[in-house]
Amino acid sequence: MQQTILVTGGAGYIGSHTCVCLLEAGYQVIVVDNFSNSNIIAPERVQQITGKTFTVHPVDICDRKTLAAVFAEHDIDAVIHFAGFKAVGESIEQPLNYYHNNIYGTITLCEVMAEAGVKTMIFSSSATVYGMNDNVPFKESAPTSATNPYGHTKLFIEQILQDVCIADPEWTVTLLRYFNPVGAHHSGLIGEDPNGVPNNLMPFISQVAVGRLKKLKIFGNDYPTPDGTGVRDYIHVIDLADGHVKALESTGKQKGVAIYNLGTGHGISVLDVVTTFEKINGIPIPYKIVPRRPGDIASSFADPKKAKNILQWIAKKTLEDMVRDAWNWQQKNPNGYA
Ligand code: NAD
Ligand code: UFG
């Protein structure tokens, strides 16, 4: 029997790529998104890529009545929950917005799911829950903490979902802790389209390459890393999306909560990303070294063995694939979906 998956935030960056992988794996998809950080064109492009159609509900997950109507209309088997705000700096300026949208939104979603008898959820958590800890690689059992409201929302939601599973053993929740998602679908039809000046490294580099920004600022070259710049675990968004399909396949065998890192297990420095982008795409990326960005840690990368052993999932794409696909998307869509 074909399963129907409700994808909250399915028009966003990771959500749109996950919809592609779900449709290609034979799932039926229903998207709920309020387009607060995305464009209706993204799901249209997903339909173009896959040749499959699906329903998109322009609904805010905080709006209980409208959300309940979506569950009443469709026979939903499981939810993949991406909807939320994600900018660290903005979360410091607007903590209440972040707590409301991310936490109240998730609680409302869980209540509506429980009423509809849908008790399987895959949640987008983040490596940010490993906090300022620099003890890499991070295992899922590492201590967790947060240093900003965005990180707190991820930690609180992880706790709420664990408590829900303790109270009602019919629930199955998978917490996926993403490392640094980058790149785009190889078609160049969907990709990352940040509002305003990008906070994250790869979209910043792509916008320098396309001429929208003049110069990359590298935040510090005095970290205790091989070349002094920050080290992260960049993961191709298609590998990440595939991790959701694998997590979904595994929920039948799972009881209660399971937590998995989704990362490659490899630490890559900022300078590695810049030089690989330049080499693969043949475009110089001018940069200057500026002071460290407050709140950044030297190194963050995953121990991805648990996902390999239990989900049979590994990240397959290389850094070369990531920079090529990021540039392909940016080149074909210099102004994003606009
Ligand atoms: P995104 O902003 O592109 O996607 C989020 C989507 O949710 C957007 O389409 C937005 O319009 C929608 N949305 C937000 N609030 C909503 C609401 N109340 N009701 C309905 N829709 C709503 O972000 P993304 O990069 O695709 O991230 C998806 C999830 O993964 C987020 O929860 C994010 O915190 C998490 N995550 C992202 C990263 C990353 O670096 N991109 C890393 C770790 C975790
Ligand atoms: N960096 C620069 N210049 C920039 C942007 C970033 O030098 O203009 C550096 C950062 O200092 C860091 C690395 O590039 O060393 C990666 O920075 P990103 O902002 O791309 O990613 P972060 O690791 O800081 O954070 C991202 C998401 C968080 C999430 C975290 C873990 O933004 O929301 O990954 O998943 F929590």
XYZ file of C-alpha atoms and ligand atoms in Angstrom:
418
model
C 0.000 0.000 0.000
C 1.291 3.427 -0.953
C 1.963 5.521 2.151
C 0.959 9.179 2.400
C 3.435 11.507 4.071
C 2.543 15.000 5.260
C 5.572 17.270 4.878
C 5.423 20.478 6.949
C 7.727 23.141 5.523
C 7.784 21.115 2.296
C 8.325 24.211 0.130
C 11.570 25.082 1.945
C 15.138 24.172 1.094
C 15.436 20.732 2.707
C 11.688 20.034 2.472
C 11.533 20.493 -1.320
C 14.486 18.130 -1.865
C 12.954 15.595 0.504
C 9.681 15.747 -1.462
C 11.658 14.780 -4.589
C 13.196 11.758 -2.824
C 9.849 10.710 -1.288
C 8.031 10.894 -4.634
C 10.840 8.992 -6.356
C 10.659 6.317 -3.637
C 6.924 5.865 -4.360
C 5.377 7.779 -1.448
C 2.410 10.070 -1.844
C 3.188 13.572 -0.561
C 1.041 16.315 0.986
C 2.776 19.632 1.693
C 1.795 22.149 4.365
C 3.680 25.453 4.246
C 2.838 29.072 5.076
C 5.535 30.354 2.666
C 7.058 32.550 5.372
C 10.498 31.560 4.042
C 9.772 29.904 0.707
C 8.101 30.256 -2.641
C 5.182 28.391 -4.261
C 7.451 27.866 -7.280
C 9.520 25.322 -5.318
C 6.772 22.642 -5.104
C 5.920 23.339 -8.752
C 9.548 22.595 -9.661
C 9.414 19.404 -7.551
C 6.470 18.297 -9.692
C 8.452 19.175 -12.821
C 11.464 17.118 -11.652
C 9.489 14.039 -10.620
C 6.617 14.176 -13.121
C 4.312 13.564 -10.139
C 1.637 15.812 -8.691
C 0.777 16.438 -5.049
C -1.356 18.778 -2.967
C 0.140 21.885 -1.386
C -1.841 23.455 1.482
C -0.910 27.094 2.227
C -1.388 26.542 5.968
C 0.375 27.771 9.104
C 1.015 24.881 11.505
C 0.122 27.216 14.408
C -3.417 27.479 12.979
C -5.007 24.447 14.641
C -8.345 24.526 12.811
C -6.935 24.717 9.300
C -4.255 22.167 10.110
C -6.885 19.756 11.499
C -8.839 20.155 8.244
C -5.775 18.933 6.303
C -5.633 15.799 8.472
C -9.390 15.303 7.981
C -9.042 15.583 4.195
C -6.184 13.097 3.736
C -5.387 9.649 5.057
C -1.945 10.466 6.453
C 0.477 7.757 7.623
C 3.364 9.845 8.925
C 4.618 13.422 9.208
C 8.023 14.821 8.310
C 8.239 18.067 10.232
C 10.526 20.736 8.726
C 8.391 23.851 9.351
C 10.140 26.359 11.570
C 12.377 29.400 11.655
C 16.108 28.692 11.437
C 18.277 31.838 11.555
C 20.445 31.973 14.672
C 21.023 35.772 14.631
C 17.342 36.535 14.013
C 16.398 34.216 16.891
C 18.495 36.344 19.263
C 16.662 39.503 18.088
C 13.191 37.925 18.031
C 13.151 35.151 20.662
C 9.377 35.168 21.132
C 8.749 34.724 17.400
C 11.086 31.747 17.400
C 9.615 30.134 20.533
C 6.097 30.718 19.239
C 6.600 29.459 15.704
C 8.903 26.534 16.443
C 7.604 25.307 19.796
C 3.937 26.289 19.729
C 3.832 25.163 16.083
C 5.226 21.738 16.998
C 2.891 21.324 19.989
C -0.114 22.249 17.847
C 1.024 19.797 15.162
C 1.402 16.992 17.741
C -2.040 17.680 19.208
C -3.678 17.650 15.783
C -1.759 14.483 14.853
C -2.859 12.721 18.060
C -6.497 13.679 17.445
C -6.224 12.265 13.923
C -4.512 9.097 15.192
C -1.281 9.848 13.275
C 1.585 9.102 15.660
C 4.686 8.791 13.508
C 6.933 11.837 13.104
C 10.369 12.590 11.733
C 11.695 15.861 13.115
C 14.404 18.202 11.782
C 16.785 18.689 14.640
C 20.254 20.133 14.303
C 23.876 19.646 15.248
C 23.399 22.948 17.050
C 22.167 20.845 20.032
C 25.791 19.799 20.647
C 26.322 23.419 21.798
C 29.795 24.844 22.337
C 31.220 21.378 22.900
C 34.231 20.839 20.612
C 34.679 17.160 21.323
C 34.385 15.986 17.700
C 33.178 13.745 16.182
C 29.817 14.084 17.918
C 27.984 10.893 18.815
C 24.229 11.049 19.458
C 24.974 10.329 23.130
C 27.135 13.490 23.517
C 25.919 16.088 26.040
C 23.535 18.667 24.575
C 23.152 22.393 25.220
C 22.245 25.569 23.369
C 23.563 29.107 23.229
C 20.770 30.922 21.367
C 16.957 30.829 21.125
C 17.017 28.859 17.850
C 19.139 26.143 19.468
C 16.892 26.165 22.524
C 13.833 25.547 20.335
C 15.519 22.441 18.883
C 16.501 21.171 22.335
C 13.047 21.849 23.825
C 11.266 20.200 20.893
C 13.520 17.132 21.199
C 12.516 16.954 24.885
C 8.798 17.497 24.187
C 8.766 14.720 21.580
C 10.590 12.339 23.934
C 8.015 13.068 26.651
C 5.148 12.491 24.199
C 6.601 9.060 23.376
C 6.953 8.176 27.070
C 3.339 9.136 27.780
C 1.908 7.300 24.767
C 3.804 4.253 23.473
C 1.887 4.402 20.181
C 4.097 7.316 19.106
C 7.241 6.758 17.027
C 9.507 9.785 16.684
C 12.801 10.070 14.826
C 15.006 13.040 15.679
C 17.416 13.726 12.823
C 20.312 15.987 13.767
C 21.498 17.595 10.540
C 25.018 18.882 10.169
C 25.564 21.498 7.413
C 23.238 20.926 4.442
C 24.489 22.438 1.166
C 24.137 21.970 -2.596
C 21.039 21.446 -4.677
C 19.222 18.957 -6.888
C 21.416 18.254 -9.943
C 18.713 19.654 -12.282
C 19.316 23.142 -10.855
C 15.532 23.554 -10.601
C 15.409 23.670 -6.787
C 17.964 24.924 -4.298
C 18.638 27.180 -1.338
C 17.112 30.654 -1.655
C 17.876 32.648 1.491
C 16.142 35.949 2.232
C 18.527 38.913 2.142
C 22.256 38.478 2.701
C 22.973 34.796 3.421
C 24.226 33.850 6.896
C 25.561 30.499 5.757
C 28.800 29.861 3.953
C 27.775 28.067 0.739
C 24.973 30.433 -0.362
C 27.285 33.368 0.428
C 30.023 31.906 -1.796
C 27.508 31.208 -4.603
C 26.247 34.790 -4.457
C 29.822 36.111 -4.651
C 30.348 33.840 -7.682
C 27.232 35.144 -9.422
C 28.173 38.779 -8.690
C 25.416 39.592 -6.187
C 27.998 40.004 -3.387
C 31.522 41.389 -3.719
C 33.653 39.463 -1.272
C 33.386 36.585 1.185
C 34.290 37.386 4.789
C 35.979 34.422 6.427
C 35.170 34.522 10.129
C 38.551 33.866 11.742
C 41.727 32.003 10.727
C 43.035 31.499 14.242
C 41.022 28.438 15.265
C 42.871 25.315 16.444
C 42.153 23.600 13.079
C 44.600 22.509 10.329
C 44.359 25.825 8.395
C 42.944 27.987 11.203
C 39.451 28.381 9.666
C 36.291 26.781 11.062
C 35.663 23.106 10.320
C 32.166 21.763 9.552
C 30.498 18.619 8.241
C 28.947 19.738 4.935
C 26.369 17.292 3.638
C 24.715 17.330 0.212
C 21.022 18.145 0.601
C 20.089 15.118 -1.544
C 21.972 12.781 0.818
C 20.171 14.477 3.687
C 16.798 14.089 1.953
C 17.564 10.417 1.327
C 18.225 10.050 5.074
C 14.555 10.967 5.676
C 13.375 8.224 3.324
C 15.611 5.718 5.145
C 14.353 6.966 8.527
C 10.771 6.552 7.341
C 11.438 2.988 6.190
C 12.847 2.212 9.617
C 9.940 3.543 11.714
C 8.050 0.223 11.454
C 10.853 -1.510 13.375
C 11.201 1.296 15.909
C 9.643 1.868 19.333
C 9.485 5.366 20.821
C 12.251 7.852 20.049
C 15.355 7.284 17.944
C 18.048 9.917 17.393
C 20.419 9.950 14.405
C 23.152 12.275 13.211
C 22.955 12.981 9.489
C 26.440 14.027 8.454
C 29.317 12.666 6.374
C 31.705 12.274 9.312
C 34.285 14.463 7.523
C 35.418 17.861 8.771
C 35.976 20.430 5.998
C 37.454 23.898 6.585
C 36.102 27.173 5.197
C 39.220 27.477 3.007
C 38.678 23.903 1.713
C 35.169 24.896 0.603
C 36.394 28.099 -1.073
C 39.274 26.454 -2.963
C 37.136 23.465 -4.037
C 34.413 25.830 -5.315
C 37.041 27.795 -7.280
C 38.657 24.665 -8.738
C 35.478 22.801 -9.738
C 33.567 25.807 -11.072
C 36.507 27.803 -12.436
C 35.433 31.017 -10.704
C 37.644 33.007 -8.311
C 36.062 33.781 -4.926
C 37.654 36.917 -3.463
C 37.738 36.815 0.322
C 39.143 38.579 3.338
C 39.803 37.278 6.816
C 37.782 39.075 9.496
C 37.408 38.394 13.234
C 35.618 35.273 14.488
C 31.804 35.310 14.463
C 30.496 35.234 18.041
C 28.988 31.865 18.960
C 30.957 29.861 16.345
C 32.907 26.797 17.423
C 36.173 25.636 15.858
C 35.022 22.211 14.709
C 31.758 20.362 14.277
C 31.412 17.018 12.552
C 29.335 13.922 13.001
C 29.948 10.390 14.000
C 27.433 8.972 11.485
C 27.856 5.256 12.398
C 24.487 4.896 14.090
C 22.593 5.953 10.935
C 24.799 3.607 8.893
C 24.213 0.612 11.161
C 20.504 1.048 11.831
C 19.121 3.027 8.871
C 21.588 1.630 6.315
C 22.177 5.228 5.317
C 25.447 6.893 4.384
C 26.192 10.196 2.672
C 27.459 9.377 -0.830
C 28.112 12.752 -2.430
C 31.478 14.514 -2.329
C 32.440 18.118 -1.620
C 32.994 18.440 -5.388
C 29.350 17.405 -5.989
C 28.193 19.928 -3.369
C 29.999 22.946 -4.858
C 29.095 21.953 -8.441
C 25.400 21.590 -7.634
C 25.301 24.744 -5.484
C 26.749 26.722 -8.417
C 24.505 25.052 -11.009
C 21.427 26.156 -9.010
C 22.755 29.698 -8.432
C 23.798 30.133 -12.059
C 20.420 29.024 -13.391
C 18.550 31.076 -10.744
C 20.733 34.135 -10.052
C 17.934 35.704 -7.988
C 16.633 32.467 -6.491
C 12.937 31.806 -7.151
C 12.196 35.545 -7.560
P 13.566 26.694 5.168
O 13.303 27.986 5.847
O 14.001 26.715 3.760
O 12.272 25.762 5.277
C 11.345 25.847 6.342
C 9.964 25.935 5.725
O 8.973 25.999 6.770
C 9.768 27.189 4.870
O 9.206 26.793 3.620
C 8.812 28.048 5.660
O 7.978 28.825 4.834
C 8.032 26.989 6.430
N 7.432 27.438 7.694
C 8.028 28.128 8.702
N 7.144 28.321 9.702
C 5.979 27.737 9.325
C 4.703 27.605 9.932
N 4.430 28.128 11.121
N 3.728 26.949 9.255
C 3.982 26.407 8.028
N 5.170 26.511 7.414
C 6.153 27.167 8.051
O 14.610 25.892 6.074
P 15.406 24.541 5.784
O 16.844 24.874 5.647
O 14.724 23.776 4.718
O 15.236 23.834 7.189
C 14.183 22.909 7.436
C 14.263 22.471 8.890
O 15.558 21.900 9.142
C 14.092 23.605 9.897
O 13.349 23.122 10.989
C 15.513 23.912 10.316
O 15.570 24.439 11.624
C 16.152 22.531 10.254
N 17.624 22.580 10.072
C 18.135 23.295 9.016
C 19.518 23.379 8.862
C 20.124 24.180 7.732
O 21.308 24.527 7.824
N 19.389 24.482 6.669
C 20.381 22.723 9.767
C 19.816 21.993 10.809
C 18.419 21.932 10.944
N 31.495 31.328 7.599
C 32.326 32.309 7.111
N 31.759 33.337 6.410
C 30.423 33.428 6.173
C 29.587 32.401 6.669
C 30.154 31.380 7.384
O 33.533 32.276 7.322
O 29.976 34.392 5.547
C 32.086 30.187 8.325
C 31.604 30.058 9.761
O 32.383 30.832 10.628
C 31.726 28.556 9.989
C 31.449 27.954 8.608
O 31.678 29.008 7.671
O 33.035 28.227 10.352
C 30.014 27.466 8.449
O 29.117 28.499 8.805
P 27.562 28.415 8.470
O 26.946 29.699 8.926
O 27.352 28.003 7.064
O 27.064 27.189 9.372
P 27.117 26.963 10.953
O 27.894 25.706 11.191
O 27.551 28.162 11.666
O 25.574 26.755 11.293
C 24.724 25.913 10.498
C 23.286 26.458 10.597
C 22.797 26.330 12.002
C 22.893 24.903 12.436
C 24.311 24.402 12.285
C 24.409 22.944 12.612
O 23.264 27.820 10.219
O 21.442 26.704 12.059
O 24.764 24.592 10.950
O 23.501 22.227 11.838
F 22.524 24.809 13.733
